[in-house]
mmCIF file of C-alpha atoms in Angstrom:
data_model
loop_
_atom_site.group_PDB
_atom_site.id
_atom_site.type_symbol
_atom_site.label_atom_id
_atom_site.label_comp_id
_atom_site.label_asym_id
_atom_site.label_seq_id
_atom_site.Cartn_x
_atom_site.Cartn_y
_atom_site.Cartn_z
ATOM 1 C CA VAL A 1 -15.111 14.782 64.402
ATOM 2 C CA LEU A 2 -17.433 15.502 61.504
ATOM 3 C CA GLY A 3 -15.934 16.130 58.096
ATOM 4 C CA PRO A 4 -17.002 17.980 54.963
ATOM 5 C CA LEU A 5 -20.397 17.809 53.325
ATOM 6 C CA ARG A 6 -21.057 14.676 51.279
ATOM 7 C CA ARG A 7 -23.794 13.498 48.910
ATOM 8 C CA VAL A 8 -24.466 9.787 48.485
ATOM 9 C CA GLU A 9 -26.920 8.463 45.883
ATOM 10 C CA GLY A 10 -28.115 4.981 45.151
ATOM 11 C CA VAL A 11 -30.579 2.224 45.855
ATOM 12 C CA ILE A 12 -31.280 1.524 49.519
ATOM 13 C CA ASP A 13 -29.729 -1.909 50.073
ATOM 14 C CA ALA A 14 -30.453 -2.228 53.808
ATOM 15 C CA LEU A 15 -32.215 -0.280 56.559
ATOM 16 C CA GLY A 16 -31.086 -0.571 60.159
ATOM 17 C CA ALA A 17 -33.288 -1.809 62.976
ATOM 18 C CA GLY A 18 -36.216 0.360 64.051
ATOM 19 C CA ARG A 19 -34.215 2.166 66.752
ATOM 20 C CA LEU A 20 -32.287 5.355 66.095
ATOM 21 C CA PRO A 21 -29.506 5.977 65.383
ATOM 22 C CA ALA A 22 -29.535 3.323 62.676
ATOM 23 C CA THR A 23 -27.019 2.261 60.043
ATOM 24 C CA TRP A 24 -28.242 1.926 56.444
ATOM 25 C CA GLN A 25 -26.572 0.851 53.223
ATOM 26 C CA VAL A 26 -27.254 3.180 50.274
ATOM 27 C CA GLY A 27 -25.583 2.440 46.960
ATOM 28 C CA GLY A 28 -22.827 0.520 48.742
ATOM 29 C CA HIS A 29 -22.157 3.354 51.220
ATOM 30 C CA THR A 30 -22.746 3.264 54.976
ATOM 31 C CA VAL A 31 -25.203 5.962 56.091
ATOM 32 C CA ILE A 32 -26.132 6.768 59.693
ATOM 33 C CA VAL A 33 -29.579 8.270 60.376
ATOM 34 C CA ASN A 34 -30.875 9.626 63.680
ATOM 35 C CA ARG A 35 -33.758 11.671 65.115
ATOM 36 C CA ASP A 36 -32.376 14.863 63.542
ATOM 37 C CA THR A 37 -32.298 13.395 60.011
ATOM 38 C CA ARG A 38 -35.009 14.947 57.813
ATOM 39 C CA PHE A 39 -36.862 12.783 55.292
ATOM 40 C CA ASP A 40 -38.565 13.623 52.001
ATOM 41 C CA GLY A 41 -40.449 10.441 51.077
ATOM 42 C CA ARG A 42 -40.729 7.001 52.614
ATOM 43 C CA PRO A 43 -37.538 4.967 52.742
ATOM 44 C CA ARG A 44 -37.801 1.296 51.777
ATOM 45 C CA VAL A 45 -35.244 -1.251 50.622
ATOM 46 C CA GLY A 46 -35.058 -1.032 46.836
ATOM 47 C CA ARG A 47 -36.016 2.638 46.573
ATOM 48 C CA TYR A 48 -33.578 5.241 45.258
ATOM 49 C CA ALA A 49 -32.214 7.701 47.847
ATOM 50 C CA ILE A 50 -30.251 10.930 47.672
ATOM 51 C CA VAL A 51 -28.528 11.482 51.024
ATOM 52 C CA ASP A 52 -26.947 14.765 52.085
ATOM 53 C CA GLY A 53 -24.821 14.658 55.192
ATOM 54 C CA LEU A 54 -21.420 14.947 56.791
ATOM 55 C CA ALA A 55 -18.437 12.697 56.093
ATOM 56 C CA LEU A 56 -17.185 10.737 59.085
ATOM 57 C CA PRO A 57 -13.525 9.688 59.482
ATOM 58 C CA GLY A 58 -14.353 5.987 58.929
ATOM 59 C CA GLY A 59 -15.970 6.703 55.554
ATOM 60 C CA GLU A 60 -19.570 6.681 56.762
ATOM 61 C CA THR A 61 -22.012 9.516 56.087
ATOM 62 C CA TRP A 62 -23.982 11.121 58.938
ATOM 63 C CA ALA A 63 -27.284 11.885 57.175
ATOM 64 C CA THR A 64 -28.917 15.278 57.613
ATOM 65 C CA LEU A 65 -31.427 14.909 54.729
ATOM 66 C CA VAL A 66 -32.666 11.787 52.939
ATOM 67 C CA ARG A 67 -34.723 12.313 49.778
ATOM 68 C CA ILE A 68 -36.492 9.246 48.419
ATOM 69 C CA ARG A 69 -36.933 9.195 44.659
ATOM 70 C CA TYR A 70 -38.557 6.705 42.358
ATOM 71 C CA ARG A 71 -36.710 5.491 39.279
ATOM 72 C CA PHE A 72 -38.318 3.597 36.479
ATOM 73 C CA GLN A 73 -37.968 2.999 32.771
ATOM 74 C CA GLY A 74 -40.704 3.107 30.173
ATOM 75 C CA HIS A 75 -41.958 4.456 26.876
ATOM 76 C CA VAL A 76 -43.410 7.927 26.352
ATOM 77 C CA VAL A 77 -46.997 7.281 25.224
ATOM 78 C CA ALA A 78 -48.415 10.835 25.393
ATOM 79 C CA ARG A 79 -47.160 14.403 25.803
ATOM 80 C CA ARG A 80 -49.024 17.602 26.558
ATOM 81 C CA ASP A 81 -46.356 20.280 26.279
ATOM 82 C CA ALA A 82 -48.642 23.292 25.751
ATOM 83 C CA GLN A 83 -50.026 23.305 29.293
ATOM 84 C CA ILE A 84 -48.279 24.392 32.482
ATOM 85 C CA PRO A 85 -47.105 22.220 34.088
ATOM 86 C CA ARG A 86 -46.391 19.993 31.131
ATOM 87 C CA MET A 87 -47.868 16.500 31.472
ATOM 88 C CA TRP A 88 -46.453 13.303 29.995
ATOM 89 C CA VAL A 89 -47.669 9.729 30.223
ATOM 90 C CA ILE A 90 -45.019 7.011 30.577
ATOM 91 C CA GLU A 91 -45.880 3.328 30.240
ATOM 92 C CA THR A 92 -43.476 1.570 32.565
ATOM 93 C CA LEU A 93 -41.685 -1.605 31.602
ATOM 94 C CA ALA A 94 -42.821 -4.835 33.254
ATOM 95 C CA ASP A 95 -40.088 -6.089 35.575
ATOM 96 C CA ALA A 96 -37.971 -8.800 34.039
ATOM 97 C CA GLY A 97 -36.006 -9.145 37.271
ATOM 98 C CA GLY A 98 -38.488 -11.432 38.955
ATOM 99 C CA SER A 99 -40.323 -9.050 41.313
ATOM 100 C CA GLY A 100 -43.523 -9.462 39.326
ATOM 101 C CA ALA A 101 -44.051 -5.736 38.683
ATOM 102 C CA GLN A 102 -46.558 -5.175 35.889
ATOM 103 C CA ALA A 103 -46.440 -2.459 33.243
ATOM 104 C CA ALA A 104 -48.412 0.627 34.298
ATOM 105 C CA LYS A 105 -49.174 4.102 32.985
ATOM 106 C CA VAL A 106 -47.671 6.914 35.055
ATOM 107 C CA PHE A 107 -49.032 10.447 34.633
ATOM 108 C CA LEU A 108 -46.022 12.655 35.158
ATOM 109 C CA ALA A 109 -45.902 16.442 35.622
ATOM 110 C CA LEU A 110 -42.832 18.345 34.403
ATOM 111 C CA ASP A 111 -42.002 21.791 35.781
ATOM 112 C CA GLU A 112 -39.286 24.393 35.165
ATOM 113 C CA ASN A 113 -36.861 22.393 37.321
ATOM 114 C CA THR A 114 -37.290 19.087 35.493
ATOM 115 C CA GLN A 115 -34.080 18.095 33.702
ATOM 116 C CA VAL A 116 -35.003 16.635 30.316
ATOM 117 C CA ASP A 117 -32.355 15.093 28.079
ATOM 118 C CA GLU A 118 -32.219 16.948 24.739
ATOM 119 C CA ASP A 119 -32.759 13.669 22.872
ATOM 120 C CA VAL A 120 -35.960 13.151 24.862
ATOM 121 C CA GLU A 121 -37.126 16.742 24.447
ATOM 122 C CA ASN A 122 -36.821 16.388 20.675
ATOM 123 C CA GLY A 123 -37.881 12.729 20.626
ATOM 124 C CA ASN A 124 -41.014 10.980 19.516
ATOM 125 C CA ILE A 125 -43.842 9.138 21.181
ATOM 126 C CA GLY A 126 -42.663 5.611 21.941
ATOM 127 C CA MET A 127 -39.177 6.685 22.978
ATOM 128 C CA LEU A 128 -37.597 4.642 25.792
ATOM 129 C CA VAL A 129 -36.708 6.778 28.841
ATOM 130 C CA ASP A 130 -35.309 6.538 32.366
ATOM 131 C CA VAL A 131 -37.283 8.656 34.854
ATOM 132 C CA GLN A 132 -36.417 9.934 38.320
ATOM 133 C CA ALA A 133 -39.502 11.350 40.029
ATOM 134 C CA ARG A 134 -40.969 12.150 43.392
ATOM 135 C CA MET A 135 -44.485 11.950 44.734
ATOM 136 C CA THR A 136 -46.136 15.269 45.594
ATOM 137 C CA PRO A 137 -49.614 15.958 47.021
ATOM 138 C CA SER A 138 -50.836 16.560 43.444
ATOM 139 C CA GLY A 139 -49.170 13.489 41.882
ATOM 140 C CA TRP A 140 -45.871 12.490 40.280
ATOM 141 C CA LEU A 141 -43.329 15.220 39.499
ATOM 142 C CA ALA A 142 -40.405 14.380 37.203
ATOM 143 C CA GLU A 143 -36.951 15.511 38.281
ATOM 144 C CA LYS A 144 -34.921 13.895 35.456
ATOM 145 C CA ILE A 145 -35.859 12.220 32.183
ATOM 146 C CA LEU A 146 -33.056 10.624 30.194
ATOM 147 C CA ALA A 147 -33.069 8.818 26.848
ATOM 148 C CA LEU A 148 -32.321 5.074 26.877
ATOM 149 C CA THR A 149 -31.357 2.765 24.076
ATOM 150 C CA ASP A 150 -31.783 -0.409 26.181
ATOM 151 C CA PRO A 151 -33.604 -0.950 29.481
ATOM 152 C CA LEU A 152 -31.321 -0.835 32.535
#
């Protein structure tokens, strides 16, 4: 018996074996994917996922849609707000967690659906931000940009 609709968000902690259906761990939740599950992006351990699906009696989620999003922190180094879509440049923070990720500049488009924290909207170049974005055929598109006081 399938239950009500459920949304699960978090980092992909584990992907099941290559056969479907497979059991994944997303943000500490058990998610079941199968041939009917639709994907927006490429799932990998460590990437951020937004899963829409149906609640199962045992607490698992039967995934109908998995959207992969990229989350990173960095400093705003340039803004072009007069053009449509707006374009910002974020210099990402080098990873202090041991993965060896280097700082990089990300050219990020913002559209009418991008949620921008008011503090960021009114902020200055150099401001520290947390970004959730997705890859599109034309490049990175920001979905959320939030102000940070300290890196996560």
